[in-house]
Amino acid sequence: MTDALGPFEPLGRPGQPVLDRLAFERLTIAHRRELKLHCYRMMGSLNEADDLVQDTFLKAWRARSQFDGRGSIRGWLYSIATNSCLNAIKARSSAQRIVKQPDRPPSEGRATGGPATEFAWLEPYPDTELPDIADDRPGPEARYEAREAVRLAFVAAIQLLPPRQRAVLLLCDVLGWSSIETAHLLGGTTASINSALQRARATLGGRYPQGRPLKRLVPSPDEGLLLERYMRAWQADNLDGLVDLLREDAIYHMPPWREWYRGHLAIGAFLGSVWDNFAGYRAVAIGANAQPAVGVYALGRQDFVWRPHSLHVIEPADGKIASLTIYVPPLGPTLFAAFGLPPEPIVP
């Protein structure tokens, strides 16, 4: 924990054991990554998740006398984190973050709108910050697998829910908590929790033809090959090769620009309109939202300087790319540091 927690102090309540900072750290540090991921799912923002998980531990330290040891410290921390997220959402201008402007139809040809700074855009999440997915143990009532509930499409979908419904769905369907446990955490009756959960499920069901995202199993060797071919296409200036990796019905988003494209021909036409804006590209494999991802650097045509350009999150399906979300300037370069990417490519 940071120095913001203050000096070592005893618990201070008669009849209870002393809990100093070291003991507090031992009890709480194991939950840091899963709490940060929970805050990210609630907020759709990596930066806000960082702030809120730190705020959670600070509040827990200050309120440690309220934890009597009879319940789960994990549940106590989730209670603090969830309510901190709900309060943070109330305080900001938008309750949701997006990868696509609501109700905007797919575009064709060049993008002309420019970056849409009035929207809050959903951010990707570094795989290096994920808890051990193989070790993730949701409760028996969970409806979503751990890897499935990390995907960018899932996080984008739950952003459409009102904040309390979002919290209920995450606690019940992702973590597998019972309605009774969730009601105790959030307040309210079990009936109100069940009602909110039904409405949340109905909203997600309207977004997906089968009522939920398609399950994505553990990455296969084919995904690694797809990622390699994708990176080679960028570095070899091979636009046709890149388009060939897309499914015919592929979707392409490019936050923070409003435009989005549907179909490999429309995506290829758009990329063709901007492909020659730079003198070359270099791609670095990363991981985001438990999906293949790439950081791309671009070489300026005027000054021949390599700069961070965009961060790409890929949704594979049947050996092709079903969805491609490319975070372009000015948003894309701001994400590089969070993914451990240097300010310029390491040239072999």
Short mmCIF file of C-alpha atoms in Angstrom, two decimals:
data_model
loop_
_atom_site.label_atom_id
_atom_site.label_comp_id
_atom_site.label_asym_id
_atom_site.label_seq_id
_atom_site.Cartn_x
_atom_site.Cartn_y
_atom_site.Cartn_z
CA MET A 1 0.00 0.00 0.00
CA THR A 2 1.07 3.58 -0.49
CA ASP A 3 1.91 6.16 2.12
CA ALA A 4 -1.57 7.60 1.61
CA LEU A 5 -2.79 4.98 4.09
CA GLY A 6 -1.08 6.85 6.88
CA PRO A 7 1.09 5.51 9.72
CA PHE A 8 0.73 2.16 11.46
CA GLU A 9 -2.30 2.22 13.72
CA PRO A 10 -4.04 -0.40 15.85
CA LEU A 11 -7.58 -1.41 15.08
CA GLY A 12 -8.59 0.44 18.22
CA ARG A 13 -11.80 -1.42 19.11
CA PRO A 14 -11.80 -3.17 22.51
CA GLY A 15 -11.90 -6.93 22.30
CA GLN A 16 -10.62 -7.08 18.69
CA PRO A 17 -7.10 -7.90 17.51
CA VAL A 18 -4.72 -5.21 16.37
CA LEU A 19 -4.57 -4.75 12.59
CA ASP A 20 -1.54 -2.79 11.47
CA ARG A 21 -0.65 -1.88 7.91
CA LEU A 22 1.36 -5.04 7.22
CA ALA A 23 -1.52 -7.25 8.34
CA PHE A 24 -3.91 -5.15 6.26
CA GLU A 25 -1.73 -5.57 3.19
CA ARG A 26 -1.57 -9.33 3.65
CA LEU A 27 -5.35 -9.50 3.84
CA THR A 28 -6.07 -7.25 0.88
CA ILE A 29 -3.23 -7.29 -1.65
CA ALA A 30 -4.27 -10.64 -3.14
CA HIS A 31 -7.50 -9.04 -4.32
CA ARG A 32 -6.00 -5.99 -6.02
CA ARG A 33 -6.04 -7.26 -9.61
CA GLU A 34 -9.55 -8.67 -9.52
CA LEU A 35 -10.86 -5.48 -7.90
CA LYS A 36 -9.18 -3.36 -10.56
CA LEU A 37 -10.78 -5.49 -13.28
CA HIS A 38 -14.16 -5.13 -11.55
CA CYS A 39 -13.75 -1.34 -11.48
CA TYR A 40 -12.76 -1.39 -15.16
CA ARG A 41 -15.87 -3.34 -16.10
CA MET A 42 -18.00 -0.87 -14.16
CA MET A 43 -16.34 2.24 -15.57
CA GLY A 44 -15.01 1.21 -19.00
CA SER A 45 -11.84 3.14 -18.25
CA LEU A 46 -8.40 1.88 -17.30
CA ASN A 47 -7.42 5.20 -15.72
CA GLU A 48 -10.59 5.40 -13.64
CA ALA A 49 -10.12 1.79 -12.55
CA ASP A 50 -6.62 2.63 -11.30
CA ASP A 51 -7.94 5.54 -9.27
CA LEU A 52 -10.92 3.63 -7.88
CA VAL A 53 -9.03 0.55 -6.76
CA GLN A 54 -6.61 2.82 -4.90
CA ASP A 55 -9.58 4.68 -3.42
CA THR A 56 -11.07 1.32 -2.38
CA PHE A 57 -8.00 0.33 -0.39
CA LEU A 58 -7.76 3.77 1.19
CA LYS A 59 -11.40 3.62 2.29
CA ALA A 60 -10.93 0.07 3.54
CA TRP A 61 -7.92 1.12 5.61
CA ARG A 62 -9.80 4.00 7.15
CA ALA A 63 -12.85 1.82 7.85
CA ARG A 64 -10.94 -1.27 8.97
CA SER A 65 -12.54 -1.12 12.43
CA GLN A 66 -15.87 -1.89 10.74
CA PHE A 67 -14.63 -5.24 9.49
CA ASP A 68 -15.26 -7.71 12.29
CA GLY A 69 -13.73 -10.73 10.60
CA ARG A 70 -16.97 -12.70 10.52
CA GLY A 71 -17.54 -12.10 6.82
CA SER A 72 -15.36 -12.37 3.75
CA ILE A 73 -12.78 -9.62 3.37
CA ARG A 74 -13.09 -10.15 -0.38
CA GLY A 75 -16.81 -9.39 -0.21
CA TRP A 76 -16.15 -6.36 2.00
CA LEU A 77 -13.67 -4.98 -0.53
CA TYR A 78 -16.06 -5.61 -3.42
CA SER A 79 -18.74 -3.72 -1.51
CA ILE A 80 -16.48 -0.71 -1.12
CA ALA A 81 -15.24 -0.87 -4.71
CA THR A 82 -18.72 -1.25 -6.25
CA ASN A 83 -20.21 1.62 -4.29
CA SER A 84 -17.18 3.78 -5.10
CA CYS A 85 -17.77 3.06 -8.79
CA LEU A 86 -21.46 3.91 -8.54
CA ASN A 87 -20.65 7.21 -6.85
CA ALA A 88 -17.98 7.99 -9.44
CA ILE A 89 -20.44 7.34 -12.28
CA LYS A 90 -22.96 9.71 -10.69
CA ALA A 91 -20.31 12.41 -10.55
CA ARG A 92 -19.27 12.26 -14.20
CA SER A 93 -21.05 13.59 -17.28
CA SER A 94 -21.71 10.23 -18.95
CA ALA A 95 -22.75 6.97 -17.29
CA GLN A 96 -21.30 4.88 -20.11
CA ARG A 97 -18.31 4.63 -22.38
CA ILE A 98 -18.69 3.60 -26.01
CA VAL A 99 -16.81 2.11 -28.94
CA LYS A 100 -19.55 3.26 -31.33
CA GLN A 101 -21.74 6.34 -31.29
CA PRO A 102 -25.28 5.17 -30.44
CA ASP A 103 -27.65 4.80 -33.39
CA ARG A 104 -25.02 5.84 -35.92
CA PRO A 105 -25.24 3.73 -39.11
CA PRO A 106 -22.09 2.23 -40.68
CA SER A 107 -20.09 4.56 -42.89
CA GLU A 108 -18.70 4.21 -46.39
CA GLY A 109 -15.57 5.73 -47.88
CA ARG A 110 -13.38 8.27 -46.14
CA ALA A 111 -13.86 9.39 -42.55
CA THR A 112 -14.53 13.12 -42.43
CA GLY A 113 -15.97 13.80 -39.00
CA GLY A 114 -12.73 14.00 -37.06
CA PRO A 115 -12.18 12.86 -33.46
CA ALA A 116 -15.34 13.11 -31.36
CA THR A 117 -14.08 14.54 -28.09
CA GLU A 118 -17.58 15.00 -26.66
CA PHE A 119 -17.93 11.25 -26.12
CA ALA A 120 -16.37 9.08 -23.44
CA TRP A 121 -14.70 6.21 -25.27
CA LEU A 122 -14.30 2.70 -23.90
CA GLU A 123 -10.66 1.90 -23.25
CA PRO A 124 -8.93 -1.48 -23.70
CA TYR A 125 -7.47 -3.38 -20.75
CA PRO A 126 -3.89 -4.76 -20.69
CA ASP A 127 -3.61 -8.51 -20.26
CA THR A 128 -0.66 -7.87 -17.93
CA GLU A 129 -3.13 -6.36 -15.45
CA LEU A 130 -5.57 -9.27 -15.54
CA PRO A 131 -5.84 -11.67 -12.64
CA ASP A 132 -4.89 -15.24 -13.47
CA ILE A 133 -7.87 -16.19 -15.62
CA ALA A 134 -7.10 -19.88 -15.30
CA ASP A 135 -7.31 -19.45 -11.53
CA ASP A 136 -10.42 -17.28 -11.56
CA ARG A 137 -13.13 -18.99 -9.54
CA PRO A 138 -16.57 -17.43 -10.06
CA GLY A 139 -19.40 -18.65 -7.90
CA PRO A 140 -21.64 -21.52 -8.97
CA GLU A 141 -24.32 -19.14 -10.25
CA ALA A 142 -22.05 -17.33 -12.72
CA ARG A 143 -23.39 -17.28 -16.29
CA TYR A 144 -20.22 -15.99 -17.98
CA GLU A 145 -16.84 -17.65 -18.15
CA ALA A 146 -13.90 -15.65 -16.84
CA ARG A 147 -12.29 -15.15 -20.27
CA GLU A 148 -15.64 -14.32 -21.87
CA ALA A 149 -16.34 -11.58 -19.32
CA VAL A 150 -13.09 -9.78 -20.15
CA ARG A 151 -13.66 -9.34 -23.87
CA LEU A 152 -13.96 -5.82 -25.23
CA ALA A 153 -17.38 -6.58 -26.77
CA PHE A 154 -18.74 -7.72 -23.42
CA VAL A 155 -17.45 -4.67 -21.57
CA ALA A 156 -18.91 -2.46 -24.32
CA ALA A 157 -22.27 -4.23 -24.00
CA ILE A 158 -22.59 -3.86 -20.25
CA GLN A 159 -21.80 -0.14 -20.55
CA LEU A 160 -25.29 0.17 -22.06
CA LEU A 161 -26.83 -0.84 -18.74
CA PRO A 162 -27.83 1.67 -16.06
CA PRO A 163 -25.10 1.70 -13.40
CA ARG A 164 -26.98 -0.28 -10.73
CA GLN A 165 -28.06 -2.93 -13.26
CA ARG A 166 -24.47 -3.11 -14.43
CA ALA A 167 -23.29 -3.72 -10.87
CA VAL A 168 -25.95 -6.38 -10.26
CA LEU A 169 -25.13 -8.22 -13.48
CA LEU A 170 -21.40 -8.20 -12.74
CA LEU A 171 -21.85 -9.42 -9.19
CA CYS A 172 -24.39 -12.12 -10.04
CA ASP A 173 -23.61 -13.29 -13.57
CA VAL A 174 -19.84 -12.69 -13.69
CA LEU A 175 -18.76 -13.28 -10.08
CA GLY A 176 -21.55 -15.73 -9.34
CA TRP A 177 -22.85 -14.10 -6.17
CA SER A 178 -26.35 -14.94 -5.01
CA SER A 179 -29.15 -12.39 -5.01
CA ILE A 180 -29.05 -12.39 -1.22
CA GLU A 181 -25.32 -11.63 -1.16
CA THR A 182 -25.73 -8.92 -3.78
CA ALA A 183 -28.61 -7.30 -1.91
CA HIS A 184 -26.48 -7.23 1.23
CA LEU A 185 -23.66 -5.55 -0.71
CA LEU A 186 -25.67 -2.98 -2.67
CA GLY A 187 -28.60 -2.50 -0.33
CA GLY A 188 -32.23 -3.15 -1.18
CA THR A 189 -34.28 -6.32 -1.22
CA THR A 190 -33.57 -9.62 -2.90
CA ALA A 191 -36.63 -9.02 -5.08
CA SER A 192 -35.20 -5.68 -6.28
CA ILE A 193 -31.89 -7.37 -7.13
CA ASN A 194 -33.66 -10.10 -9.11
CA SER A 195 -35.72 -7.49 -10.94
CA ALA A 196 -32.63 -5.46 -11.88
CA LEU A 197 -30.87 -8.64 -12.99
CA GLN A 198 -33.77 -9.64 -15.26
CA ARG A 199 -33.81 -6.20 -16.89
CA ALA A 200 -30.03 -6.29 -17.39
CA ARG A 201 -30.19 -9.72 -19.00
CA ALA A 202 -33.01 -8.57 -21.27
CA THR A 203 -30.96 -5.59 -22.45
CA LEU A 204 -27.97 -7.78 -23.26
CA GLY A 205 -30.25 -10.31 -24.92
CA GLY A 206 -31.48 -7.61 -27.30
CA ARG A 207 -27.90 -6.82 -28.31
CA TYR A 208 -26.86 -10.38 -29.14
CA PRO A 209 -28.81 -12.70 -31.45
CA GLN A 210 -28.29 -15.62 -29.08
CA GLY A 211 -28.84 -13.55 -25.95
CA ARG A 212 -25.14 -13.37 -25.05
CA PRO A 213 -21.73 -13.06 -26.73
CA LEU A 214 -20.36 -16.15 -28.43
CA LYS A 215 -18.06 -18.05 -26.12
CA ARG A 216 -14.37 -17.69 -26.84
CA LEU A 217 -12.28 -20.56 -25.58
CA VAL A 218 -8.59 -20.60 -24.70
CA PRO A 219 -6.58 -19.09 -27.58
CA SER A 220 -5.60 -21.60 -30.23
CA PRO A 221 -2.39 -21.79 -32.31
CA ASP A 222 -4.45 -20.52 -35.25
CA GLU A 223 -4.97 -17.22 -33.41
CA GLY A 224 -1.22 -16.82 -33.07
CA LEU A 225 -0.82 -17.38 -36.80
CA LEU A 226 -3.62 -14.90 -37.54
CA LEU A 227 -1.90 -12.30 -35.39
CA GLU A 228 1.43 -12.88 -37.16
CA ARG A 229 -0.19 -12.50 -40.58
CA TYR A 230 -1.93 -9.33 -39.42
CA MET A 231 1.32 -7.80 -38.20
CA ARG A 232 3.16 -8.79 -41.39
CA ALA A 233 0.46 -7.16 -43.51
CA TRP A 234 1.00 -3.82 -41.78
CA GLN A 235 4.79 -4.00 -41.89
CA ALA A 236 4.91 -5.19 -45.50
CA ASP A 237 2.53 -2.46 -46.70
CA ASN A 238 0.16 -5.21 -47.82
CA LEU A 239 -3.37 -3.80 -47.62
CA ASP A 240 -4.86 -6.58 -49.75
CA GLY A 241 -3.32 -9.16 -47.45
CA LEU A 242 -4.81 -7.42 -44.43
CA VAL A 243 -8.30 -7.25 -45.95
CA ASP A 244 -8.04 -10.94 -46.79
CA LEU A 245 -7.80 -11.66 -43.05
CA LEU A 246 -11.24 -10.11 -42.43
CA ARG A 247 -14.50 -12.00 -42.45
CA GLU A 248 -16.97 -10.79 -45.04
CA ASP A 249 -19.19 -9.44 -42.25
CA ALA A 250 -16.34 -8.01 -40.16
CA ILE A 251 -16.92 -4.90 -38.03
CA TYR A 252 -14.37 -2.09 -37.69
CA HIS A 253 -14.44 0.64 -35.03
CA MET A 254 -11.85 3.37 -34.60
CA PRO A 255 -12.28 5.40 -31.39
CA PRO A 256 -12.28 8.38 -31.03
CA TRP A 257 -13.67 8.83 -34.55
CA ARG A 258 -17.42 8.53 -35.04
CA GLU A 259 -17.24 6.50 -38.22
CA TRP A 260 -17.41 2.72 -38.14
CA TYR A 261 -17.56 0.19 -40.97
CA ARG A 262 -19.27 -3.12 -41.66
CA GLY A 263 -18.02 -5.68 -44.19
CA HIS A 264 -14.53 -6.41 -45.47
CA LEU A 265 -15.06 -4.41 -48.67
CA ALA A 266 -16.13 -1.25 -46.81
CA ILE A 267 -13.29 -1.66 -44.33
CA GLY A 268 -10.79 -2.17 -47.14
CA ALA A 269 -12.04 0.91 -48.98
CA PHE A 270 -11.65 3.05 -45.88
CA LEU A 271 -8.19 1.73 -45.04
CA GLY A 272 -7.17 2.30 -48.64
CA SER A 273 -8.08 5.97 -48.27
CA VAL A 274 -5.63 6.46 -45.36
CA TRP A 275 -3.04 3.73 -45.91
CA ASP A 276 -0.49 6.00 -47.58
CA ASN A 277 -0.63 8.75 -44.96
CA PHE A 278 2.59 7.36 -43.48
CA ALA A 279 5.83 6.05 -44.95
CA GLY A 280 5.78 2.77 -43.06
CA TYR A 281 4.47 0.85 -40.07
CA ARG A 282 5.91 -1.36 -37.36
CA ALA A 283 3.73 -3.64 -35.24
CA VAL A 284 4.34 -5.03 -31.73
CA ALA A 285 2.23 -7.88 -30.35
CA ILE A 286 0.54 -7.23 -27.01
CA GLY A 287 -2.56 -8.57 -25.28
CA ALA A 288 -5.75 -6.66 -24.50
CA ASN A 289 -8.98 -7.90 -22.94
CA ALA A 290 -7.72 -11.49 -23.28
CA GLN A 291 -7.70 -10.99 -27.06
CA PRO A 292 -4.89 -10.68 -29.63
CA ALA A 293 -3.77 -7.07 -29.86
CA VAL A 294 -1.10 -4.98 -31.56
CA GLY A 295 0.55 -1.64 -31.02
CA VAL A 296 1.39 0.04 -34.33
CA TYR A 297 4.03 2.73 -34.86
CA ALA A 298 3.95 4.95 -37.95
CA LEU A 299 6.83 6.59 -39.81
CA GLY A 300 6.19 10.22 -40.70
CA ARG A 301 6.49 11.10 -44.36
CA GLN A 302 7.90 14.56 -43.70
CA ASP A 303 10.37 13.99 -40.85
CA PHE A 304 10.84 10.19 -41.06
CA VAL A 305 10.36 9.85 -37.29
CA TRP A 306 8.69 6.79 -35.77
CA ARG A 307 5.82 7.63 -33.43
CA PRO A 308 3.12 5.65 -31.59
CA HIS A 309 0.09 5.58 -33.83
CA SER A 310 -2.65 3.13 -32.90
CA LEU A 311 -3.60 0.24 -30.67
CA HIS A 312 -5.49 -2.65 -32.32
CA VAL A 313 -7.74 -5.15 -30.51
CA ILE A 314 -8.71 -8.18 -32.60
CA GLU A 315 -11.70 -10.49 -32.20
CA PRO A 316 -10.91 -13.75 -34.03
CA ALA A 317 -13.55 -16.20 -35.26
CA ASP A 318 -13.07 -19.28 -37.45
CA GLY A 319 -9.56 -18.31 -38.49
CA LYS A 320 -10.53 -14.80 -39.58
CA ILE A 321 -11.03 -11.40 -37.93
CA ALA A 322 -14.66 -10.89 -36.94
CA SER A 323 -14.17 -7.52 -35.28
CA LEU A 324 -11.34 -5.01 -35.29
CA THR A 325 -11.16 -2.07 -32.92
CA ILE A 326 -8.33 0.32 -33.68
CA TYR A 327 -7.71 3.16 -31.23
CA VAL A 328 -6.38 5.86 -33.53
CA PRO A 329 -4.86 9.29 -32.80
CA PRO A 330 -5.24 11.22 -30.65
CA LEU A 331 -6.50 8.47 -28.32
CA GLY A 332 -4.35 5.57 -29.51
CA PRO A 333 -0.90 6.94 -28.61
CA THR A 334 -2.06 7.81 -25.08
CA LEU A 335 -2.66 4.10 -24.39
CA PHE A 336 0.84 2.87 -25.27
CA ALA A 337 2.41 3.37 -21.84
CA ALA A 338 -0.32 1.35 -20.10
CA PHE A 339 0.53 -1.59 -22.35
CA GLY A 340 4.26 -1.34 -21.71
CA LEU A 341 4.99 0.00 -25.19
CA PRO A 342 7.96 2.38 -25.54
CA PRO A 343 7.64 5.82 -27.18
CA GLU A 344 9.35 4.51 -30.32
CA PRO A 345 9.72 1.00 -31.78
CA ILE A 346 12.74 -1.12 -31.01
CA VAL A 347 14.22 -1.66 -34.46
CA PRO A 348 16.20 -4.93 -34.81
#
